[in-house]
Coordinates of C-alpha atoms in Angstrom, one line a residue:
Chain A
X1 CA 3.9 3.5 -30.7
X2 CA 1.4 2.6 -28.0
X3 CA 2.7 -1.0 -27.7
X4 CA 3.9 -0.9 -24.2
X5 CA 5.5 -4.4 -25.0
X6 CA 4.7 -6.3 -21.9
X7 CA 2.4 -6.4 -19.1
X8 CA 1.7 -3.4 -17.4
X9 CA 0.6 -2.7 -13.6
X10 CA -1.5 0.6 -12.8
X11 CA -0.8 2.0 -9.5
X12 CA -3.8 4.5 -9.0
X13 CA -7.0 3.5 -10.0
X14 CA -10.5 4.3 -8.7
X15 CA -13.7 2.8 -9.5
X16 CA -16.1 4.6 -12.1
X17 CA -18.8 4.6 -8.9
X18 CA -16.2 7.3 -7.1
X19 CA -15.1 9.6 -10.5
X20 CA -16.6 8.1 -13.7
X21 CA -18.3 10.2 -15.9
X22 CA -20.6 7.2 -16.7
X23 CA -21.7 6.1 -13.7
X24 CA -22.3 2.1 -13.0
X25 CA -25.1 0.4 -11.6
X26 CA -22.7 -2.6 -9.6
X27 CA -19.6 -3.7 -9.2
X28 CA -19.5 -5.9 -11.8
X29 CA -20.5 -3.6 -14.3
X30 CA -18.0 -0.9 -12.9
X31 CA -15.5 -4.0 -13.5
X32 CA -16.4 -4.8 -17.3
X33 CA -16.3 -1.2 -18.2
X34 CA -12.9 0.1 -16.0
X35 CA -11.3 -3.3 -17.2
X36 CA -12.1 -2.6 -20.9
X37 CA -10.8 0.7 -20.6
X38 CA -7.8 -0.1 -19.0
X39 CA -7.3 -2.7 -21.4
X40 CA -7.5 -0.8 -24.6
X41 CA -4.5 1.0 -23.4
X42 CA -2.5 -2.3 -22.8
X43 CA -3.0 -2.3 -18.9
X44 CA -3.1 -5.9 -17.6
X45 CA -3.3 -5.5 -13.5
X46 CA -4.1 -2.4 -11.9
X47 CA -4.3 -1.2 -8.2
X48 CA -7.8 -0.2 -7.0
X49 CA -9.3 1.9 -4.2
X50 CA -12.6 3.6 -3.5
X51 CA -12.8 6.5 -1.7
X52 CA -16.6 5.7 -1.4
X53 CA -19.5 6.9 -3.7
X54 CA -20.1 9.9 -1.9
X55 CA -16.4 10.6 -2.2
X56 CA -15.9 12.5 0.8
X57 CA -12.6 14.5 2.3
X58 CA -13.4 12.8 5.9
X59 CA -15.0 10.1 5.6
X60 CA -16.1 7.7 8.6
X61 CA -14.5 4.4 9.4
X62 CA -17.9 3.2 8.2
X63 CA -17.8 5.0 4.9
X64 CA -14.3 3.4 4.5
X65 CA -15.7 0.1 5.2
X66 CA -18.1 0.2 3.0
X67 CA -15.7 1.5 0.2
X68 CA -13.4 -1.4 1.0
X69 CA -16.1 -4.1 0.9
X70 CA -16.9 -1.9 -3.0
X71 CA -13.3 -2.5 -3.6
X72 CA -13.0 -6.0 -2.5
X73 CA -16.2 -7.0 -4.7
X74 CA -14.4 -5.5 -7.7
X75 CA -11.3 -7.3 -7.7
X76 CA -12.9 -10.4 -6.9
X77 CA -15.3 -10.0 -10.4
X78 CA -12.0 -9.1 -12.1
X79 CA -10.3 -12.5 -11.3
X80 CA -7.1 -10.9 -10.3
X81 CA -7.1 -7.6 -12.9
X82 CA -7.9 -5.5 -9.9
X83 CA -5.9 -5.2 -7.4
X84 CA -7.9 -3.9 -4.1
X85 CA -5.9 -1.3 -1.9
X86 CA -7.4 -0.8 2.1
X87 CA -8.8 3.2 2.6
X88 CA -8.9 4.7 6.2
X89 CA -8.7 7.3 7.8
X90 CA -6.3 9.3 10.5
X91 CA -9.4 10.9 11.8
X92 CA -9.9 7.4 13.6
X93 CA -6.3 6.1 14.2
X94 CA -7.3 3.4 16.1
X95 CA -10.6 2.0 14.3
X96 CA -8.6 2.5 10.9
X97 CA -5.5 -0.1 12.0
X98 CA -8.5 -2.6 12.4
X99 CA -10.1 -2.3 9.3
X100 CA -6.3 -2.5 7.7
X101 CA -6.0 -5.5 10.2
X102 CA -9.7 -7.0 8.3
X103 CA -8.7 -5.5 5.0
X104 CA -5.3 -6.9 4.6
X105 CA -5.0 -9.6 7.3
X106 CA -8.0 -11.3 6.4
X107 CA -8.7 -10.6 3.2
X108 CA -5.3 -10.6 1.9
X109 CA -5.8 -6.6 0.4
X110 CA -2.5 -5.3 -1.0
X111 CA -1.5 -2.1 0.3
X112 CA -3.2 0.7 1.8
X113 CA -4.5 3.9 0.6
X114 CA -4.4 7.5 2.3
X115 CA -6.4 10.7 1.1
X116 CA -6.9 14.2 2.2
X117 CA -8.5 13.6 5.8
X118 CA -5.2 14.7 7.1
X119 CA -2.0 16.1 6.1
X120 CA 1.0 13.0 6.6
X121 CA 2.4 14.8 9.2
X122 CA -0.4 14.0 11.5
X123 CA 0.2 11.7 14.4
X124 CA -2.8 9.8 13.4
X125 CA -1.2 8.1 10.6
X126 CA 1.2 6.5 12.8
X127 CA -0.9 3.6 13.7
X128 CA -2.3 2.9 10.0
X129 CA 1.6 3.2 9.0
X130 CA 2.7 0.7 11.7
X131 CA -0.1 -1.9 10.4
X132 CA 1.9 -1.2 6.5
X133 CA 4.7 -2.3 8.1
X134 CA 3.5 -4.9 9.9
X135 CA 2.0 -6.8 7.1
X136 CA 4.4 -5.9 4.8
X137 CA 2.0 -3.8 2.5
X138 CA 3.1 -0.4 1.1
X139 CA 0.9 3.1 1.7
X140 CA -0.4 4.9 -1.4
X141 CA -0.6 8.8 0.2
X142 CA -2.1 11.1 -2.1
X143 CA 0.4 14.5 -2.5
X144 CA -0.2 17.7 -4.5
X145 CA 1.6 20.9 -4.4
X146 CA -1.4 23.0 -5.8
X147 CA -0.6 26.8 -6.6
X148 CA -4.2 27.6 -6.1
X149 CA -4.0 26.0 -2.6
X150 CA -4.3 22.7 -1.1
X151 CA -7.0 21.5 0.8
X152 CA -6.5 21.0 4.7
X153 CA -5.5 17.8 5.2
X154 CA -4.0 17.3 1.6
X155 CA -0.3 16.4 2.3
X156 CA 2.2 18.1 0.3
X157 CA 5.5 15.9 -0.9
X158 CA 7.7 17.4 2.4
X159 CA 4.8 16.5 4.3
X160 CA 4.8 12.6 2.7
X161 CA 8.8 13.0 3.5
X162 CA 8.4 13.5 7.2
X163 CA 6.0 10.4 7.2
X164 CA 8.5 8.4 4.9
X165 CA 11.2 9.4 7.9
X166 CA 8.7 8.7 10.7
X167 CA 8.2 4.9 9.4
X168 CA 11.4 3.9 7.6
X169 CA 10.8 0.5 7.5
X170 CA 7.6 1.5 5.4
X171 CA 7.2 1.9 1.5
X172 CA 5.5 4.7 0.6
X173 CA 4.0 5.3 -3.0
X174 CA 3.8 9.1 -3.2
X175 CA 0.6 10.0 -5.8
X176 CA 0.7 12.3 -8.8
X177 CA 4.0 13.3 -10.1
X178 CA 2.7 15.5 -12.2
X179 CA 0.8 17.4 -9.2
X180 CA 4.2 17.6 -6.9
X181 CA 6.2 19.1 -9.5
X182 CA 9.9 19.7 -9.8
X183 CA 10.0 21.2 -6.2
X184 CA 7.9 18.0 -4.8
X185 CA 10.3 15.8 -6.1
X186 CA 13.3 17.1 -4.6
X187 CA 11.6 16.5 -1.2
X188 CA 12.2 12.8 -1.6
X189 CA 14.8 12.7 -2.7
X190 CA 16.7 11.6 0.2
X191 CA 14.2 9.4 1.4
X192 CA 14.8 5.7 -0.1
X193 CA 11.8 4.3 1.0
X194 CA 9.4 6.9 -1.1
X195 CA 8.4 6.3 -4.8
X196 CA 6.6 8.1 -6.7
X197 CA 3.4 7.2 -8.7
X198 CA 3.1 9.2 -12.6
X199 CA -0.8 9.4 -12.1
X200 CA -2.7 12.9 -11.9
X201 CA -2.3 15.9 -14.1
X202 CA -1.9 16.8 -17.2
X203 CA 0.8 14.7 -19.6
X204 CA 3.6 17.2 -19.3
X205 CA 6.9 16.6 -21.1
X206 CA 9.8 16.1 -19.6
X207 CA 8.1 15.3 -16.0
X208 CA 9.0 11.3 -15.9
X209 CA 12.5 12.0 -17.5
X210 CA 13.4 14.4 -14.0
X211 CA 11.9 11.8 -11.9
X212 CA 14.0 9.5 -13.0
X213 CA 17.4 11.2 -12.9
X214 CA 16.9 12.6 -9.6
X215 CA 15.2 9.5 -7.8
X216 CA 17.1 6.6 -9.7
X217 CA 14.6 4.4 -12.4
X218 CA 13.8 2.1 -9.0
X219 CA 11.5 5.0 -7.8
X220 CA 9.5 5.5 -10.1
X221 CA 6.2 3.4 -11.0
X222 CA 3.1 3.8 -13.3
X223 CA 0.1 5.2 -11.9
X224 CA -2.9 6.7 -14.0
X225 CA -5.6 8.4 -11.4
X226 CA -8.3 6.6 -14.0
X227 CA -11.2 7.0 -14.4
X228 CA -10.5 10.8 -13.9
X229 CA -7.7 10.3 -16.1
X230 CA -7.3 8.2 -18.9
X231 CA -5.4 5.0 -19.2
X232 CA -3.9 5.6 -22.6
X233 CA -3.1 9.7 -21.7
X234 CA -0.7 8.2 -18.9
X235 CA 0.5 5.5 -20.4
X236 CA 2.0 8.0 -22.9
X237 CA 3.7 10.0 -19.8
X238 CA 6.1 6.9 -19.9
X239 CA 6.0 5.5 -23.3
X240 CA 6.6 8.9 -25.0
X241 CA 9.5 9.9 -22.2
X242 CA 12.9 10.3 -23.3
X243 CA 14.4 6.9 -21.4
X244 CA 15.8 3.7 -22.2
X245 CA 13.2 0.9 -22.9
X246 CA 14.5 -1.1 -20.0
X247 CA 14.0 1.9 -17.3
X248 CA 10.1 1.7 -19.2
X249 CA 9.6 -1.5 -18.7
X250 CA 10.7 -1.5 -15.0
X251 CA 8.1 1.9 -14.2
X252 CA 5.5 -0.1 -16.1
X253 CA 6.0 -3.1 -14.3
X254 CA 9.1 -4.1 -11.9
X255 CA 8.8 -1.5 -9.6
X256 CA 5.5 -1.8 -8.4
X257 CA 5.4 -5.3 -8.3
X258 CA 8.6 -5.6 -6.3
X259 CA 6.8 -3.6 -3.6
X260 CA 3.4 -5.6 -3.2
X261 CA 3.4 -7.9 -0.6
X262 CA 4.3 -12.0 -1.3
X263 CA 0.5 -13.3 -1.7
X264 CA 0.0 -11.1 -5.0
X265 CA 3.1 -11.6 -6.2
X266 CA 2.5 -15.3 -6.3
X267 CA -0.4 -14.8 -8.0
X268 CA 0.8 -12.3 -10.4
X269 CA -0.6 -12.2 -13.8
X270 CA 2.8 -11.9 -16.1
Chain B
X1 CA -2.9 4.4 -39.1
X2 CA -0.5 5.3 -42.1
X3 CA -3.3 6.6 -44.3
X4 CA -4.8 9.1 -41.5
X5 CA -4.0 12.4 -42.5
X6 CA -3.2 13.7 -38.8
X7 CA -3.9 17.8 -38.3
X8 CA -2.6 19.1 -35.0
X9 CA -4.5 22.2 -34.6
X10 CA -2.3 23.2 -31.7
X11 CA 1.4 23.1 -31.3
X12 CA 4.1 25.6 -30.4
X13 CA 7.3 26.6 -30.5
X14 CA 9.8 28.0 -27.3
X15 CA 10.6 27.8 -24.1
X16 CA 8.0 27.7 -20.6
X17 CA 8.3 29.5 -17.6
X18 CA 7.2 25.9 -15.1
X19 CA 8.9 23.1 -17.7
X20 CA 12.1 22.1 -19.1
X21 CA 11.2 21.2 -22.8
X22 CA 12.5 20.7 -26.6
X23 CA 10.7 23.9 -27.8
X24 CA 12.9 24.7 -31.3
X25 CA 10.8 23.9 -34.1
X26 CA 12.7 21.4 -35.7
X27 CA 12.2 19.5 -32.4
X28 CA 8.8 19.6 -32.1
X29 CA 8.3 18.6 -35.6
X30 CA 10.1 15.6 -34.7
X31 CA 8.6 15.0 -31.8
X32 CA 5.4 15.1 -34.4
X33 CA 6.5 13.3 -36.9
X34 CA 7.4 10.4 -34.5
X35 CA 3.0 10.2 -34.1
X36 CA 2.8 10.6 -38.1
X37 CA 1.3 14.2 -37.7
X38 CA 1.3 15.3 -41.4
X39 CA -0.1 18.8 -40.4
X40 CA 1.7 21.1 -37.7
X41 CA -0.7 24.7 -37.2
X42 CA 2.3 26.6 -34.5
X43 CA 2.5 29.1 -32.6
X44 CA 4.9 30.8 -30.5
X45 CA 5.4 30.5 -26.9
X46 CA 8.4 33.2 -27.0
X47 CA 6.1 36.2 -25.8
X48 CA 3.6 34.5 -24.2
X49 CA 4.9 36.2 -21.2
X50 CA 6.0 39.2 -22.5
X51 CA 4.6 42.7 -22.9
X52 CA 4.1 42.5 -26.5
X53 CA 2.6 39.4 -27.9
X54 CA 3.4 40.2 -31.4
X55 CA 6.6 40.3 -31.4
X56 CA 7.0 35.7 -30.9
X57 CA 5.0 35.7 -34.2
X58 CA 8.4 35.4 -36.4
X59 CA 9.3 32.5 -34.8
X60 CA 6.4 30.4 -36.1
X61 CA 6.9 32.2 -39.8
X62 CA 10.2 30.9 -39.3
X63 CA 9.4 27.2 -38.9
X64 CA 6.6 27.5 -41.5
X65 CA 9.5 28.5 -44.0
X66 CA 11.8 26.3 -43.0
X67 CA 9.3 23.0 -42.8
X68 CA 7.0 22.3 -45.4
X69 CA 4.2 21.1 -42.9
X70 CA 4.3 23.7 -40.5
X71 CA 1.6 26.3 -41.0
X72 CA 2.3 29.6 -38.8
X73 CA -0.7 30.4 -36.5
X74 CA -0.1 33.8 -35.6
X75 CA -0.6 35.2 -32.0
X76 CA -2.5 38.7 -31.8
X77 CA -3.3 40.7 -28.9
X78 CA -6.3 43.0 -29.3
X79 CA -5.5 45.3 -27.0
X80 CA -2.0 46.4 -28.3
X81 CA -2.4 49.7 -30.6
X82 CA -1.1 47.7 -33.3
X83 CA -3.0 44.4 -33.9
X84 CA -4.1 45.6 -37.1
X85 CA -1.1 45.8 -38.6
X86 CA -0.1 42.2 -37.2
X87 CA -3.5 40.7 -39.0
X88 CA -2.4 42.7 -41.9
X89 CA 1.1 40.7 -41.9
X90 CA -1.0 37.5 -41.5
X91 CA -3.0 37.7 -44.5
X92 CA -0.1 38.6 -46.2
X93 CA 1.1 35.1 -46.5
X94 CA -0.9 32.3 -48.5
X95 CA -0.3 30.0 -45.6
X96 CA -1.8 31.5 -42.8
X97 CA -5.7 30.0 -41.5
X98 CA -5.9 30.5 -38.0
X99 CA -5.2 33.0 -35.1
X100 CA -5.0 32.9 -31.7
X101 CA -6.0 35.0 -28.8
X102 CA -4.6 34.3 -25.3
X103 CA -7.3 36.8 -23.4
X104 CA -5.9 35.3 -20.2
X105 CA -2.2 35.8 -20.6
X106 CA -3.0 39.2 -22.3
X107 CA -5.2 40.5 -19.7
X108 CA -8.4 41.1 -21.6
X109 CA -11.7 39.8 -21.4
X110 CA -13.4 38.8 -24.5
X111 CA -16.4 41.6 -23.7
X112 CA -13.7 44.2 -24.5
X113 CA -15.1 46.1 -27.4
X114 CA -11.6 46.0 -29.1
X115 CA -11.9 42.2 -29.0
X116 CA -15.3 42.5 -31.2
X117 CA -13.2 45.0 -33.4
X118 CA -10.4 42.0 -34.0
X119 CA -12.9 39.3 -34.6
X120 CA -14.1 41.1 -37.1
X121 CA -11.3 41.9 -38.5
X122 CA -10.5 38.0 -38.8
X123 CA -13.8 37.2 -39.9
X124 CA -13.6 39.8 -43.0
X125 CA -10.4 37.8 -43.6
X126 CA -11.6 34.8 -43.7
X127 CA -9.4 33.3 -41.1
X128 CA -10.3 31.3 -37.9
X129 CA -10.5 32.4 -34.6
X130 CA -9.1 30.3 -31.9
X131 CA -9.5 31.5 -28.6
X132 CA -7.0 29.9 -26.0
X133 CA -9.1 28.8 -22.4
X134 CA -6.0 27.5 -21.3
X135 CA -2.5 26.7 -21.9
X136 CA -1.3 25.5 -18.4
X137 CA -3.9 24.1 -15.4
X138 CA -3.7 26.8 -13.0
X139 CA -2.4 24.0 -10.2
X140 CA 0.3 24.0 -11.8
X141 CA 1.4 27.9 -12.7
X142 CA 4.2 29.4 -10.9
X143 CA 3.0 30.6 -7.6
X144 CA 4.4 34.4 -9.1
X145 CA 2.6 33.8 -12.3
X146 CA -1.2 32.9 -11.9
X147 CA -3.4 32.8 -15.1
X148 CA -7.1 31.5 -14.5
X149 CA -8.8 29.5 -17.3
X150 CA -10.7 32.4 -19.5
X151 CA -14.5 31.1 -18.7
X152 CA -15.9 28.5 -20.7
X153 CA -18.9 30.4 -20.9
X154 CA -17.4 33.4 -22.1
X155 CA -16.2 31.6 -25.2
X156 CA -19.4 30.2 -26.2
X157 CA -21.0 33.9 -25.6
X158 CA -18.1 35.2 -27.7
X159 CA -19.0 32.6 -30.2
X160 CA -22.7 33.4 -30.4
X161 CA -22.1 37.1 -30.8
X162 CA -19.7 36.4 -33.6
X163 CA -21.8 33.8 -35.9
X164 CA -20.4 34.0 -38.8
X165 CA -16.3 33.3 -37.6
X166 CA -15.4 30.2 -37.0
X167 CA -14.3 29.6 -33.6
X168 CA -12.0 26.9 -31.9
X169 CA -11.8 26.7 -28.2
X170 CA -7.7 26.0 -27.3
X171 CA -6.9 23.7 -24.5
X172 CA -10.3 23.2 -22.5
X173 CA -11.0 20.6 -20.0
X174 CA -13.5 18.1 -21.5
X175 CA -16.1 18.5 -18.4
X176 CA -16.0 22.1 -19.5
X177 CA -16.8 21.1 -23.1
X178 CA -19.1 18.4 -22.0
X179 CA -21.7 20.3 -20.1
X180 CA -21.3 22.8 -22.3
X181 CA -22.7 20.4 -25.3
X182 CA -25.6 22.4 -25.9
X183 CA -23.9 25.8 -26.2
X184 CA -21.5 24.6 -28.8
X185 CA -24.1 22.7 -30.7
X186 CA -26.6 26.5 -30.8
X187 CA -23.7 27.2 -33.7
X188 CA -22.5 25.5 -36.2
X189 CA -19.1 27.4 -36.2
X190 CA -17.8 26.5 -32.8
X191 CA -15.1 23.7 -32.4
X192 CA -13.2 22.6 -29.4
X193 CA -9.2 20.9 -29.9
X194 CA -8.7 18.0 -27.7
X195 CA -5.4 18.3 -26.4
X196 CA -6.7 18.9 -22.8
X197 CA -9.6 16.8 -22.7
X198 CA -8.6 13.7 -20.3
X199 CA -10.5 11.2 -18.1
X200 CA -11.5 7.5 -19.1
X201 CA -14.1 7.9 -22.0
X202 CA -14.0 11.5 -22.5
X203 CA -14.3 11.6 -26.2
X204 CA -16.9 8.8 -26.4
X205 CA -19.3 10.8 -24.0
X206 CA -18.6 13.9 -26.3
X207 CA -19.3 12.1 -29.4
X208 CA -22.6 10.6 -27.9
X209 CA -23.7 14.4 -27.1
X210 CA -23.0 15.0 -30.7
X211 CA -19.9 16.9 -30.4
X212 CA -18.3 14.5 -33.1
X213 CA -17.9 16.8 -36.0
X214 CA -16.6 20.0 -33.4
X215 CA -13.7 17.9 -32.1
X216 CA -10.2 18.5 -33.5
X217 CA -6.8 17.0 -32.4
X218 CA -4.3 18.5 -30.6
X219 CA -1.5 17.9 -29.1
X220 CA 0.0 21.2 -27.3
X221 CA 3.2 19.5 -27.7
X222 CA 6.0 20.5 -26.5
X223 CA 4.4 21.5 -23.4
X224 CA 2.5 18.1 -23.4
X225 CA 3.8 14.4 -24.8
X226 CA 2.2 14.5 -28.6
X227 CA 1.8 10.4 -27.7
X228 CA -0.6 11.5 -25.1
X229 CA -2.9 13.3 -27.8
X230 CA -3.1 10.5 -30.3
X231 CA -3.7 7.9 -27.9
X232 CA -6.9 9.4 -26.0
X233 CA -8.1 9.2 -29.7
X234 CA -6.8 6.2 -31.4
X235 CA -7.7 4.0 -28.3
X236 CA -11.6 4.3 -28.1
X237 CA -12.7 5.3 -31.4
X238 CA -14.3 3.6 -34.2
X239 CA -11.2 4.2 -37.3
X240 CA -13.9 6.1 -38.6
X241 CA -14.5 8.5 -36.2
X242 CA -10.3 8.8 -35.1
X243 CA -9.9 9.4 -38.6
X244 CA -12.5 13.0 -38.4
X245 CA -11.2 13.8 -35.5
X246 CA -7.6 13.3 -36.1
X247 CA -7.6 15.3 -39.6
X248 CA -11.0 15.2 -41.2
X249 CA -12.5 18.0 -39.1
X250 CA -9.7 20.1 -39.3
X251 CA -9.8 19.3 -43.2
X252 CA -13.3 20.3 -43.2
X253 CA -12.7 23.6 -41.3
X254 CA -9.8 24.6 -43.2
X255 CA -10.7 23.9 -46.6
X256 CA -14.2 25.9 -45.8

């Protein structure tokens, strides 16, 4: 019943230092405990990014440094598990396409990942976006369509369209299906090069099922928002959906994997 | 698993104004079966959003007759002139234990003095109360049909006035029931259902502030996946403690 049958890549994972309830005294320990957690609910490589301990809306380039450095620690005590994804910010265009240059030239990161400094239909993510592209990484942008309101820079799924349309030759993982609703998915849909991730809200039936019919099984990939969610709650999103095992298997794993750049693929764990 | 005698304290029946979902009863009991639930406690969705609560309640006596594991957990709205006679209809049948209040889709708070009346009401019964927080996250409600969370805090005040009726808390957030440990733990005849309670070792921080006995499971299916509700259990838990908090609470409680 919770078997998800073979490996299984999380898009959207934080470290406990940024969200946990329990909080962790290094990155190591924030490794044995996310990693046992994830693991429990059959998750065997997951994507991770911190948005810094302090966790804040606008951070500094520094602040994103030092989450990056966090992030880079982590996946190198996880021996490939973790994933690490580069966090910037559009408040410093420039200074942020360096530390994606450092982040995933150098240090061979794996994607990069955009909050709620600024909406996506900010010039100032056209310079981060253009480093994606050039190093062949995709963007994680974080999207909600709140009722109660989003933040001020927190990018709506029409606003992660115009960025998608902006940067075609980018791929764009769009966060929290649950959080865009039906309305947010219809704003990608005729964008090719936006896929959504299942992480964020509650574990609503039906949700995954839409995705898929109305952005094709390819668009689709597993995503939990852990440690604020849990691992097993999400996995449940897609192994309890209405869908063929074969479209399960490719949100749990092919998806994702076919949109991470050549050095992680090569060192896939499968 | 087979031998875990699995109580969903919260399921319902109907359709929802924001999803698409299976909501017949027969569906849902699939959908329930499919986790082994052995125990189905239902209520309506039907008139959630309508002006008279009462009137969804059938449809939950319906399944109840029609499926031998579904137990009817009638809706009643306190402020409607006829709430007694609803109870009255409840205790009628040999298969009714709990009732639900939805303050925050019925517009009331739970300081309303006809709310004390109800309560009660239940209590001279000898039913249970549960007291709904929150069916959908407000993020999510139709733009045209915002319903706040009824305050945690208002619950557990509700609960201390009224010591002698049990009380579950529907559908709060597990921060909520978290730092509100010590509030719930005053009384012995407070409970909290899990089917909302998310985050990467929720349950485990809940049973460490000795909330292990007040848990029961939940899966607010069909509004939510019921796999979704076993697994935040079945994954971090000792088979002893998964087992109490899968059935043997809700045993416990309703056996009382």
């Amino acid at each position: 019943m919770l078997d998800p049958g073979g490996p299984v890549i999380d898009a959207h994972v934080h470290p406990l230092q940024n969200f946990g309830a329990r909080r962790t005294a290094s990155a190591a320990e924030d490794v044995t405990v996310l990693r046992a957690a994830a693991e429990r609910a059959g998750v065997t490589q997951a994507v991770l990014f911190s948005l810094h301990g302090t966790v804040p809306r606008n951070p500094t380039i520094d602040e994103c440094r030092e989450a990056n450095d966090y992030a880079q620690q982590m996946a190198e005590e996880s021996d490939g598990f973790f994933l690490p994804f580069c966090y910037v910010t559009p408040e410093e265009p420039s200074a942020s396409a360096d530390e994606v240059d450092r982040c995933v030239g150098e240090k061979r990161m794996a994607g990069v990942k955009l909050w709620v400094a600024r909406r996506a239909t900010d010039p100032g993510l056209d310079p981060i976006l253009e480093r994606a592209v050039h190093w062949r990484v995709p963007v994680l942008q974080h999207a909600w369509r709140k009722t109660t309101g989003n933040l001020e820079g927190e990018s709506t799924p029409a606003d992660v369209a115009d960025l998608a349309r902006r940067h075609p030759q980018a791929q764009i993982i769009m966060a929290h299906l649950n959080g865009c609703n039906p309305r947010g998915i219809e704003d990608i849909v005729d964008v090719p090069n936006v896929c959504v991730d299942t992480s964020g809200g509650d574990p609503e039936s039906g949700v995954v099922e839409l995705a898929v019919e109305r952005l094709g099984a390819g668009r689709v990939v597993f995503g939990s928002d852990a440690p604020i969610r849990h691992f097993g709650v999400c996995l449940a999103k897609v192994l309890g959906a209405n869908l063929p095992w074969e479209t399960k298997r490719m949100i749990l794993w092919d998806n994702l994997q076919n949109r991470l750049p050549e050095w992680v693929r090569a060192g896939v764990i499968s | 698993m087979n031998s875990i005698d699995l109580i969903d304290v919260c399921a319902w029946t109907g359709d929802w104004n924001t999803l698409s979902v299976a909501g017949g009863a027969g569906a849902v009991r699939e959908s329930l079966r499919a986790c082994r639930v052995s125990q189905i406690q239902m209520s309506s969705l039907r008139t959630v959003w309508g002006h008279n609560l009462h009137l969804g309640n059938v449809d939950a006596y319906e399944a109840a007759d029609r499926f031998d594991n579904v137990v009817p957990v009638p809706l009643l709205d306190p402020t409607l002139a006829t709430w007694r006679e609803e109870l009255a209809r409840a205790t009628k049948r040999d298969d009714v234990s709990i009732i639900r209040l939805l303050p925050a889709y019925s517009g009331y708070t739970l300081d309303d003095p006809r709310v004390s009346a109800c309560a009660e009401a239940v209590q001279a019964a000898g039913l249970i109360l549960s007291v709904q927080m929150r069916i959908e996250d407000e993020r999510r409600n139709h733009p045209n049909a915002r319903v706040p969370d009824v305050p945690f805090e208002q619950i557990t005040t509700f609960a201390h006035r009224h010591r002698d009726l049990p009380v579950v808390m529907g559908g709060a957030p597990w921060r909520a029931v978290l730092s509100g440990a010590k509030a719930i733990l005053a009384c012995d005849h407070v409970y909290a259902e899990t089917s909302q309670m998310d985050g990467v070792d929720s349950i485990t921080l809940m049973i460490e502030a000795g909330l292990g006995e007040r848990l029961l499971f939940a899966t607010h299916a069909p509004l939510f996946i019921p796999l979704a509700g076993v697994a935040r259990i079945l994954l971090d838990l000792s088979a002893e403690t998964a087992t109490a908090i899968l059935g043997g609470n809700a045993r416990q409680l309703l056996n009382r």
